[in-house]
Amino acid sequence: MESEARYVRIGLATLVLIALLVLGLYWLAGANSDQGGERYLVYFQNQSLEGLQISSDVRMQGIKVGRVVDYAIIPGQGHKVRVLLQVDARTPVLEGIKATVARHLVTGLAAIDLDNPPQAAVPLTAIPEGERYPVIPEGVPQFTRVANTLEVLGASGQEALSRFNAMLSDRNQQSLTGSLANLNAVTRELSQAMPELRAAVASAKRAADQADDLGGEAKTTLKTANESLVKVTGATTATLTMARTTLDHVDREVSGLSGQVKLTADLAGQEIQSTAQSLRLAGDALQETGRALANPARVLYGPSPKSLGPGEKLQ
Amino acid sequence: MKKLFWLLPLIWLSACSGLPGPAQPSTYYVLTDPGPVEASPKTLPGVLLLREMDASAFYQEPRLAYSRIPGTRANYEFAYWTELPAKRLTWLLRQRLEAAGTFVAVAPLSGGVVGDYQLNTRLIDFYHDAATPPGEVLLLVEAELVRRDRGVLLGRRIFVSQQPVAAFDAAAAAEAMNRAANQVLDEIVAWLGEANG
């Protein structure tokens, strides 16, 4: 009797274990798949789905909110992939939401990021005709936007560099060098003149202050100046008369000096003429004397009868 | 040897005894301007400077010149001028110009006077042409008038005078030369009045 009872207890335990095993397998196999969630379709045609797998994460604001349920390349449209997502029912999926593929740089595993529009909108519930679930539009990934931005920035930079190169042509460089040199010279001169400018400004300020101070005294001063001017006029007339006299005297002196110079030059010229003439005559006389001495017989014996002039005779 | 020493003075004295004796005595003539001097019709403004007359080497000889053969010149042996003819003629010309009153004043060049005009003269010929006795005297003087302040030549002319010689000797020649000088000076003064007028 005891052995039959043991057999019953062993059989019941085995059935319990089998039931627990079935329940565990069911739980493991997809109890979550039937959990409360909404399914959405996404058609990707501009982004690579490399690294995307069934059950890959679906995230929103960096938080996992769902998983990839299925994906398939649409026949006849090689660049278009249909991806089925299951998103937690508590997650707000609004009109204008975008779906992008995010890829881990190290593991290469991909996930789907959902990005709601910034402004408030109604939940996405509309199901397009011919579809079983609402369709989330494909968005532009951040990396692509950065790349596009970089591409645009690169194009703009290239254009800027081209213009910069054009701006830095040899001629412009020469002009720029000249301008810089001129600017340097102007700066140096300005620096040198800075003390004078400061002094001028200070002087102008003082003059302005003095002008303000003198404003009240101007009337008195003008009156005094008028009186002084009358006196100065008289003195000026006398001074001008004296100056005219002085100038006349100077003119006479200059004229006299000019006459003296002219006289000296004239007399010197006369002396030179006379001296030159005397030298010439002396030379001629010397030559004549030498010619006379060339005949010593005449010196010793006197003139010959043949050289006597008309009416002359030797005694 | 001593005898030879005493013979040397005797030899020298004997040589001197061979020299000719005293010849015809020399005569010195004065070149004069016998006149008369005619006053210029008007006195020209300005001072005239007179440069001493130029002369060739032949005429820088105080003896009178003559010529027996055309193209030749010779000097009298015993007829002298008291002063070289060119220098004497310059002085005579200055006296004549001052007497005529052609210019305000006449002064020699290099005399310390500033002049407005300058007269340059040159004695070309002044001799007794004795080719045919008694012959004639020929005097040629070139004159040029210069405006000194502008350095301009106002005129140039050669004056010629031929005067017959009364006798074929130096005294007559000297007298004819005085007349020739008188004529040339007259003409120069007249020409100066015309050239500057």
Short mmCIF file of C-alpha atoms in Angstrom, two decimals, chain A residues 262-263 266-267 269-271 273-274 277 280-285 287-288 291 298 300-304 306-315, chain B residues 19-20 22-25 49 51-55 57 60 63 66 68 75-79 109-114 118 128 130 148 168-170:
data_model
loop_
_atom_site.label_atom_id
_atom_site.label_comp_id
_atom_site.label_asym_id
_atom_site.label_seq_id
_atom_site.Cartn_x
_atom_site.Cartn_y
_atom_site.Cartn_z
CA LYS A 262 79.78 147.35 -60.79
CA LEU A 263 82.48 150.01 -60.45
CA ASP A 266 84.57 147.76 -64.42
CA LEU A 267 87.88 149.04 -63.12
CA GLY A 269 88.28 144.87 -66.36
CA GLN A 270 90.12 148.00 -67.44
CA GLU A 271 93.21 146.97 -65.54
CA GLN A 273 92.85 145.07 -70.58
CA SER A 274 95.72 147.45 -69.99
CA GLN A 277 98.12 145.21 -73.80
CA ARG A 280 101.81 142.26 -75.64
CA LEU A 281 103.70 145.46 -76.41
CA ALA A 282 106.57 144.41 -74.13
CA GLY A 283 106.82 141.14 -75.96
CA ASP A 284 106.91 142.88 -79.28
CA ALA A 285 109.57 145.30 -78.07
CA GLN A 287 111.43 140.74 -80.07
CA GLU A 288 112.48 143.91 -81.87
CA ARG A 291 116.37 141.45 -83.87
CA ARG A 298 125.97 147.55 -86.46
CA LEU A 300 130.17 148.06 -82.99
CA TYR A 301 130.66 149.92 -86.23
CA GLY A 302 127.40 151.85 -86.58
CA PRO A 303 124.95 151.81 -89.47
CA SER A 304 126.12 150.85 -92.85
CA LYS A 306 123.15 151.28 -97.30
CA SER A 307 120.90 151.55 -94.25
CA LEU A 308 120.95 155.33 -94.07
CA GLY A 309 117.64 157.01 -94.44
CA PRO A 310 116.71 159.80 -96.86
CA GLY A 311 119.07 162.73 -96.39
CA GLU A 312 121.26 160.92 -93.89
CA LYS A 313 124.99 160.52 -94.34
CA LEU A 314 127.98 159.25 -92.39
CA GLN A 315 130.57 161.85 -91.47
CA LEU B 19 136.16 151.61 -84.83
CA PRO B 20 134.42 154.29 -86.90
CA PRO B 22 131.39 159.80 -84.50
CA ALA B 23 128.59 159.77 -87.15
CA GLN B 24 125.84 162.33 -87.96
CA PRO B 25 124.29 163.55 -84.76
CA LEU B 49 87.77 155.80 -72.20
CA ARG B 51 92.83 152.74 -74.73
CA GLU B 52 96.47 153.17 -75.68
CA MET B 53 97.01 152.70 -79.38
CA ASP B 54 98.16 149.28 -80.46
CA ALA B 55 101.13 149.04 -82.80
CA ALA B 57 106.62 145.49 -83.18
CA GLN B 60 107.56 150.12 -81.22
CA ARG B 63 113.10 155.99 -84.98
CA TYR B 66 110.58 155.16 -94.28
CA ARG B 68 112.38 153.13 -100.47
CA ASN B 75 114.12 153.22 -89.99
CA TYR B 76 116.09 156.40 -90.18
CA GLU B 77 119.42 155.98 -88.51
CA PHE B 78 119.67 159.39 -86.90
CA ALA B 79 116.01 160.58 -86.68
CA LEU B 109 91.64 153.26 -69.84
CA SER B 110 92.66 151.87 -66.42
CA GLY B 111 92.74 155.42 -65.13
CA GLY B 112 90.21 154.65 -62.39
CA VAL B 113 87.31 156.17 -64.28
CA VAL B 114 84.18 154.34 -65.22
CA GLN B 118 85.70 152.92 -75.14
CA HIS B 128 107.83 158.20 -95.15
CA ALA B 130 110.61 157.60 -100.14
CA ARG B 148 80.94 149.42 -72.63
CA PHE B 168 113.91 164.37 -99.02
CA ASP B 169 115.05 164.20 -95.45
CA ALA B 170 113.90 163.27 -91.96
#
